[in-house]
Amino acid sequence: MNRLATAANAGLLVCALANARAQLTLADAIRSADRSGYGNRIAAGQVATATAQSLAPLKGVLPAVRIEAGYVRTTDPIGVFGSTLRQRTIGPANFDPDRLNHPGAVGNFQSGVVVEQPLFNGDAWAGRRAALNAAEAVSASADWTRLSTRVDVIRAYYGAVLATERVATLTSAARAAHAHVAQAEAMVRQGLVTKSDALLASVRAGDIDAQLADADGGAATARRQLAVLLGGEGAQDQSIPALPPSLPDADRIRAVVAPDTEAIVSAPRADVAAASRGADAAHSDALRARLAYVPRINGFARYDWNSPARLYAGDRNWTVGVMASWNLFAGAGDVSDVRASGGRVAAAQAEAAAAVANARLQAELTRTALTVALTRLALAERAVTQSAEAHRIVARKYEGGLATVVELLDAQATETQSALTLSHARWSTIVAAAERRLAVGRDPASLTALEAARSVAASSEY
């Protein structure tokens, strides 16, 4: 028997561990959203685009190399003489006036290698700095999207668990309600109560059954919403692995999140960094617009070949030079660009200041919200204990004919509602803690500590 019991316990342990591994943990959900979440994928694409666009201004900074090749055949007197001269085939006969005026057709293969080197293009350098700052702003914005999505994942993940727990609570309430119906019917047969007691109990049981059906639908919807948030289609809630049956208990939640109610010095927030980099990009872009009026200096060098027979044949010619250009006035377009860039600077500065002010406000608001959530959690715990005891007392009184069925049903409804309120209070506290950590520049994913202790506790039971 001992061996059989040991084998049975081992089997139960294996099954329990297998089920635990099959469950979707919060850490798994966050990793999935980081990798496949729609918002994060969109943000990653925007970062790639901005990074690529930051290379465009290098056109005015880095050298350009190109190869040229072409063929020309002409009877134009200047073209014929020039092609012949480039091919190094000029002779005395080429200066004959009649031949100069009425030359025969000449073909020329033109080919060359050209190097162009910008020496000073101030607007290109400023444009490069603006593009780099803009890319950094987009990258910081993507980081903020990732962290914000983690808050959404925590809300949806534990929201789905909350929906599952609500189903379990209402299932227990429905069993209790139907037990009250059976009790009332038995007492009717014994002549202890009237038939109205049984009818009222049946009506209340039907109401709880309706709530249970609604909770079942809500649980399925919550799972689909979580699936979409993690990057799935959400058409089938079966695409989500099994979730924990209940939320972390109140004591564990308090132990993890209570320190967050203290006055915490905020770490640098990604959205503030994005706004700051955006302001830097606007300043650099305004400088680029003004530097369009500064002279540009560019150098070039080229090798050319001209041959009547083939490309890259004949004697080689080289040319080097430096070109300076000064755009004194190119129309209203440049004036518009300078003024528009000034407006963008003002807007970006306001956005950066607003981001800082909003971050400070959110830090205070989330601290208050978390404090209130913890208070409601404590009150909900007390209400559950009190309502359960009240239900027990009324049930005993009803059995002794000292309470009406209405009092009994009300006591049960109060106990059920208290349990649902406690579940919601636990969920609300977790969400408030996630929002608090985001507001002060911390990673909301640190709330995976809530499930770490539960996993240890669950394994210690076997």
XYZ file of C-alpha atoms in Angstrom:
462
model
C 0.000 0.000 0.000
C 2.833 2.391 0.818
C 4.388 1.748 -2.566
C 1.063 2.319 -4.292
C 0.532 5.538 -2.352
C 4.037 6.710 -3.211
C 3.516 5.925 -6.880
C 0.168 7.709 -6.869
C 1.672 10.774 -5.205
C 4.520 10.787 -7.711
C 2.002 10.616 -10.539
C 0.056 13.507 -9.097
C 3.271 15.502 -8.768
C 4.213 14.859 -12.406
C 0.740 15.860 -13.574
C 0.778 18.980 -11.432
C 4.183 20.042 -12.723
C 3.107 19.343 -16.304
C 0.024 21.483 -15.842
C 2.132 24.231 -14.268
C 4.477 24.207 -17.247
C 1.522 24.384 -19.617
C 0.182 27.525 -17.966
C 0.895 30.884 -19.555
C 2.837 32.890 -17.003
C 2.904 36.671 -16.882
C 6.581 36.608 -17.856
C 5.728 34.483 -20.914
C 2.923 36.861 -21.869
C 5.206 39.893 -21.620
C 7.903 38.221 -23.712
C 5.318 37.271 -26.318
C 4.002 40.845 -26.503
C 7.537 42.250 -26.745
C 8.208 39.937 -29.660
C 4.887 39.766 -31.501
C 2.578 42.487 -30.156
C 1.142 44.635 -32.918
C 2.080 47.937 -31.278
C 5.663 46.817 -30.696
C 6.003 45.528 -34.250
C 4.705 48.822 -35.624
C 7.129 50.736 -33.403
C 10.027 48.534 -34.534
C 9.178 49.291 -38.163
C 9.095 53.013 -37.413
C 12.508 52.793 -35.754
C 13.932 51.000 -38.790
C 12.450 53.661 -41.072
C 13.800 56.567 -39.015
C 17.227 54.964 -38.784
C 17.336 54.519 -42.544
C 16.171 58.097 -43.127
C 19.004 59.403 -40.938
C 21.422 58.266 -43.673
C 19.892 60.518 -46.358
C 21.701 63.760 -45.313
C 25.052 61.997 -45.758
C 24.604 62.700 -49.461
C 25.958 66.172 -48.744
C 28.807 64.872 -46.568
C 30.260 61.683 -48.050
C 31.918 61.362 -51.460
C 29.980 60.106 -54.444
C 31.522 57.877 -57.120
C 29.899 57.096 -60.440
C 30.850 55.490 -63.746
C 29.714 56.997 -67.021
C 29.510 55.362 -70.425
C 27.822 56.413 -73.646
C 28.025 56.616 -77.423
C 27.553 59.664 -79.629
C 27.554 59.922 -83.428
C 27.149 63.374 -84.913
C 27.697 65.629 -87.939
C 27.641 68.798 -85.847
C 30.857 70.668 -86.739
C 31.770 71.465 -83.152
C 30.822 67.952 -82.000
C 32.847 66.303 -84.777
C 35.926 68.445 -84.138
C 35.658 68.002 -80.365
C 35.243 64.232 -80.587
C 38.164 63.961 -82.982
C 40.323 66.103 -80.716
C 39.375 64.042 -77.635
C 40.311 60.884 -79.539
C 43.758 62.428 -80.263
C 43.330 61.933 -84.033
C 43.510 65.569 -85.195
C 45.721 66.116 -88.244
C 46.347 68.952 -90.733
C 43.500 67.717 -92.915
C 41.057 68.342 -90.091
C 41.665 72.100 -90.426
C 40.523 72.233 -93.996
C 37.739 74.884 -94.043
C 35.432 72.771 -96.188
C 35.884 69.793 -93.853
C 35.415 71.958 -90.816
C 32.180 73.356 -92.220
C 30.845 70.119 -93.689
C 32.345 67.256 -91.680
C 31.401 63.642 -92.097
C 29.701 61.775 -89.272
C 31.966 60.786 -86.420
C 31.219 58.270 -83.680
C 32.663 58.475 -80.183
C 32.515 56.112 -77.224
C 32.537 58.323 -74.130
C 33.392 56.768 -70.749
C 34.600 58.052 -67.434
C 34.929 57.712 -63.684
C 33.762 60.659 -61.562
C 34.376 61.365 -57.870
C 32.524 64.205 -56.171
C 33.566 65.222 -52.666
C 31.525 67.717 -50.628
C 33.975 69.964 -48.779
C 31.597 72.157 -46.832
C 27.827 71.806 -46.894
C 26.659 73.189 -43.551
C 23.016 72.366 -44.135
C 23.902 68.716 -44.771
C 25.756 68.405 -41.460
C 22.895 70.061 -39.583
C 20.399 67.871 -41.438
C 22.365 64.785 -40.425
C 22.246 65.841 -36.760
C 18.513 66.528 -37.028
C 17.916 63.112 -38.586
C 19.950 61.338 -35.892
C 18.023 63.120 -33.134
C 14.760 62.244 -34.842
C 15.808 58.586 -35.044
C 16.701 58.624 -31.336
C 13.286 60.157 -30.577
C 11.533 57.389 -32.503
C 13.648 54.759 -30.729
C 12.770 56.224 -27.313
C 9.120 56.340 -28.342
C 9.336 52.654 -29.264
C 10.763 51.923 -25.810
C 7.809 53.751 -24.259
C 5.422 51.764 -26.446
C 7.036 48.545 -25.248
C 6.734 49.524 -21.581
C 3.168 50.786 -22.036
C 2.277 47.552 -23.776
C 3.632 45.670 -20.772
C 1.139 47.538 -18.585
C -1.605 46.562 -21.026
C -0.432 42.948 -20.894
C -0.520 42.952 -17.084
C -4.011 44.470 -17.169
C -5.263 41.976 -19.763
C -3.455 38.938 -18.330
C -4.767 39.408 -14.826
C -8.060 40.599 -16.300
C -8.438 37.191 -17.925
C -7.500 35.522 -14.635
C -10.032 37.765 -12.872
C -12.700 36.650 -15.326
C -11.814 33.000 -14.612
C -11.953 33.636 -10.885
C -15.330 35.357 -11.287
C -16.654 32.262 -13.048
C -15.411 30.099 -10.153
C -17.020 32.404 -7.576
C -20.361 32.435 -9.367
C -20.193 28.667 -9.883
C -19.886 28.242 -6.132
C -22.669 30.773 -5.615
C -24.885 28.905 -8.076
C -24.294 25.640 -6.222
C -25.155 27.344 -2.952
C -28.257 28.925 -4.465
C -29.512 25.639 -5.821
C -28.813 24.092 -2.416
C -31.016 26.788 -0.903
C -33.726 25.933 -3.434
C -33.527 22.260 -2.471
C -33.592 23.196 1.203
C -36.626 25.456 0.733
C -38.488 22.788 -1.239
C -37.780 20.229 1.474
C -39.031 22.609 4.130
C -42.154 23.291 2.049
C -42.859 19.551 1.951
C -42.416 19.469 5.706
C -44.794 22.372 6.099
C -42.179 24.513 7.767
C -42.247 27.323 5.160
C -44.579 28.452 2.427
C -44.207 27.682 -1.256
C -43.231 31.310 -1.861
C -39.914 30.584 -0.126
C -39.070 27.924 -2.695
C -40.172 30.177 -5.559
C -38.064 33.104 -4.334
C -35.052 30.819 -3.899
C -35.568 29.471 -7.416
C -35.761 32.996 -8.862
C -32.541 33.998 -7.091
C -30.806 30.836 -8.315
C -31.901 31.646 -11.867
C -30.455 35.138 -11.513
C -27.108 33.703 -10.409
C -27.193 31.224 -13.301
C -27.642 34.186 -15.673
C -24.680 35.963 -14.075
C -22.633 32.798 -14.457
C -23.475 32.562 -18.149
C -22.444 36.188 -18.576
C -19.206 35.498 -16.678
C -18.444 32.530 -18.948
C -18.804 34.759 -21.987
C -16.708 37.470 -20.358
C -13.932 35.008 -19.616
C -13.826 33.888 -23.247
C -13.754 37.510 -24.409
C -10.958 38.364 -21.966
C -8.859 35.492 -23.295
C -9.378 36.626 -26.882
C -8.426 40.179 -25.970
C -5.251 38.883 -24.368
C -4.515 36.838 -27.505
C -4.799 39.950 -29.690
C -2.569 41.931 -27.347
C 0.080 39.221 -27.616
C 0.009 39.407 -31.402
C -2.553 36.727 -32.198
C -5.818 37.042 -34.076
C -8.043 36.403 -31.072
C -10.563 34.404 -33.098
C -10.111 31.380 -30.857
C -9.480 31.738 -27.141
C -7.979 28.234 -27.281
C -4.879 29.867 -28.773
C -4.037 31.029 -25.223
C -2.509 28.342 -22.976
C -4.090 27.675 -19.612
C -4.102 30.608 -17.216
C -3.761 30.477 -13.414
C -7.099 29.725 -11.735
C -6.923 32.732 -9.428
C -5.226 36.045 -8.814
C -2.359 36.347 -6.321
C -3.639 36.600 -2.766
C -3.949 39.964 -1.054
C -0.989 39.449 1.267
C 1.339 38.709 -1.628
C 0.076 41.718 -3.580
C 0.673 44.001 -0.592
C 4.157 42.611 -0.044
C 5.147 43.320 -3.664
C 3.451 46.658 -4.345
C 3.177 48.442 -0.984
C 6.679 50.015 -1.269
C 5.514 51.737 -4.458
C 3.269 54.042 -2.422
C 6.351 55.826 -1.089
C 7.698 59.022 -2.649
C 9.919 57.569 -5.371
C 12.414 59.627 -7.350
C 11.427 59.016 -10.943
C 13.925 57.433 -13.280
C 14.299 58.890 -16.795
C 11.155 58.040 -18.747
C 11.293 56.972 -22.361
C 8.443 59.286 -23.412
C 10.237 62.270 -21.859
C 13.449 61.236 -23.619
C 11.535 60.975 -26.908
C 10.143 64.490 -26.493
C 13.584 65.842 -25.580
C 15.215 64.237 -28.616
C 12.368 65.596 -30.733
C 13.152 69.109 -29.509
C 16.842 68.576 -30.323
C 15.877 67.398 -33.800
C 13.743 70.501 -34.315
C 16.634 72.782 -33.269
C 19.021 71.022 -35.648
C 16.474 71.213 -38.446
C 16.046 74.952 -37.866
C 19.835 75.334 -38.134
C 19.766 73.338 -41.388
C 17.187 75.706 -42.851
C 19.314 78.758 -41.962
C 22.533 77.197 -43.269
C 20.924 76.884 -46.684
C 21.992 80.547 -47.134
C 25.666 79.761 -46.349
C 28.031 79.152 -49.303
C 28.659 75.543 -50.270
C 32.038 74.232 -51.396
C 32.372 70.971 -53.317
C 35.280 69.302 -55.088
C 35.344 66.833 -57.956
C 37.772 64.725 -59.967
C 37.210 62.679 -63.107
C 38.950 60.464 -65.639
C 37.567 60.375 -69.196
C 38.185 58.103 -72.163
C 37.143 58.806 -75.772
C 37.497 56.218 -78.521
C 35.902 55.578 -81.926
C 36.052 51.821 -81.299
C 35.021 50.867 -77.754
C 34.410 51.991 -74.196
C 37.286 52.787 -71.842
C 39.776 52.899 -74.680
C 41.995 55.643 -76.045
C 44.046 58.172 -74.123
C 42.905 59.090 -70.630
C 42.035 62.651 -69.637
C 41.732 63.906 -66.063
C 40.042 66.892 -64.556
C 39.956 68.181 -60.974
C 38.236 71.201 -59.586
C 36.540 72.993 -56.736
C 33.171 74.679 -57.012
C 31.726 77.221 -54.606
C 28.081 78.216 -54.756
C 26.104 80.717 -52.730
C 22.350 80.583 -52.670
C 21.483 84.243 -52.076
C 17.801 83.895 -52.824
C 16.003 80.924 -54.326
C 12.460 82.146 -53.927
C 9.902 82.006 -51.165
C 10.522 78.304 -50.548
C 13.643 78.900 -48.431
C 11.967 81.676 -46.468
C 9.022 79.384 -45.790
C 11.373 76.588 -44.672
C 13.175 78.854 -42.172
C 9.935 80.145 -40.677
C 8.308 76.706 -40.574
C 11.351 75.219 -38.821
C 11.065 77.952 -36.204
C 7.467 76.971 -35.602
C 8.469 73.327 -35.252
C 11.055 74.315 -32.644
C 8.425 76.130 -30.586
C 6.045 73.166 -30.807
C 8.763 70.635 -29.932
C 9.886 72.684 -26.931
C 6.303 72.819 -25.690
C 5.930 69.069 -26.168
C 9.125 68.412 -24.205
C 7.988 70.665 -21.355
C 4.546 69.035 -21.400
C 6.121 65.573 -21.247
C 8.093 66.534 -18.130
C 5.049 68.099 -16.453
C 2.850 65.150 -17.373
C 5.417 62.698 -16.000
C 5.444 64.519 -12.659
C 1.661 64.604 -12.554
C 1.365 60.906 -13.374
C 3.853 60.057 -10.636
C 1.620 61.776 -8.081
C -1.669 60.495 -9.479
C -0.511 56.889 -9.649
C 0.815 57.080 -6.106
C -2.605 58.223 -4.909
C -4.380 55.617 -7.025
C -2.242 52.794 -5.639
C -2.783 53.971 -2.059
C -6.549 54.034 -2.620
C -6.439 50.595 -4.266
C -4.617 49.105 -1.272
C -7.188 50.645 1.085
C -10.040 49.177 -0.931
C -8.274 45.830 -0.924
C -8.131 45.811 2.879
C -11.799 46.811 3.111
C -12.786 44.115 0.601
C -10.948 41.469 2.641
C -12.825 42.513 5.770
C -16.143 42.495 3.915
C -15.572 38.940 2.691
C -14.966 37.689 6.216
C -17.954 39.539 7.623
C -20.362 38.569 4.825
C -19.372 34.890 5.070
C -20.070 34.920 8.804
C -23.357 36.776 8.297
C -24.439 34.215 5.682
C -23.631 31.386 8.062
C -25.640 32.972 10.886
C -28.681 33.694 8.698
C -28.573 30.149 7.303
C -28.708 28.727 10.843
C -31.566 31.070 11.749
C -33.458 30.076 8.583
C -33.086 26.430 9.438
C -34.601 27.193 12.833
C -37.422 29.227 11.341
C -36.066 32.504 12.760
C -35.254 34.139 9.418
C -37.090 34.535 6.144
C -35.912 33.178 2.845
C -35.421 36.752 1.639
C -32.923 37.341 4.438
C -31.135 34.114 3.543
C -30.934 34.963 -0.144
C -29.779 38.507 0.601
C -27.052 37.155 2.871
C -25.863 34.809 0.130
C -25.953 37.584 -2.470
C -23.907 39.821 -0.161
C -21.317 37.115 0.347
C -21.069 36.505 -3.391
C -20.758 40.195 -4.146
C -18.104 40.588 -1.450
C -16.057 37.796 -3.025
C -16.388 39.389 -6.460
C -15.440 42.776 -5.037
C -12.333 41.307 -3.414
C -11.293 39.731 -6.708
C -11.742 43.052 -8.494
C -9.869 44.881 -5.722
C -6.880 42.548 -6.121
C -6.899 43.071 -9.877
C -7.241 46.844 -9.509
C -4.311 46.955 -7.094
C -2.080 45.043 -9.500
C -3.029 47.349 -12.383
C -2.481 50.433 -10.215
C 0.971 49.118 -9.294
C 1.834 48.542 -12.966
C 0.763 52.062 -13.873
C 2.701 53.423 -10.888
C 5.905 51.721 -11.976
C 5.495 52.973 -15.515
C 4.866 56.503 -14.259
C 8.099 56.600 -12.247
C 10.223 55.185 -15.069
C 10.461 51.612 -13.823
C 9.767 48.454 -15.786
C 6.223 47.135 -15.114
C 7.506 43.644 -15.941
C 9.024 43.567 -12.440
C 5.511 42.629 -11.257
C 6.284 39.093 -12.371
C 7.434 38.826 -8.740
C 3.741 38.288 -7.956
C 3.711 34.915 -9.662
C 7.208 33.841 -8.636
C 6.175 33.350 -5.025
C 2.978 31.602 -6.040
C 4.923 29.124 -8.165
C 7.171 28.310 -5.206
C 4.165 27.967 -2.910
C 2.346 25.730 -5.388
C 5.313 23.405 -5.785
C 5.782 23.162 -2.014
C 2.284 21.695 -1.624
C 3.285 18.433 -3.318
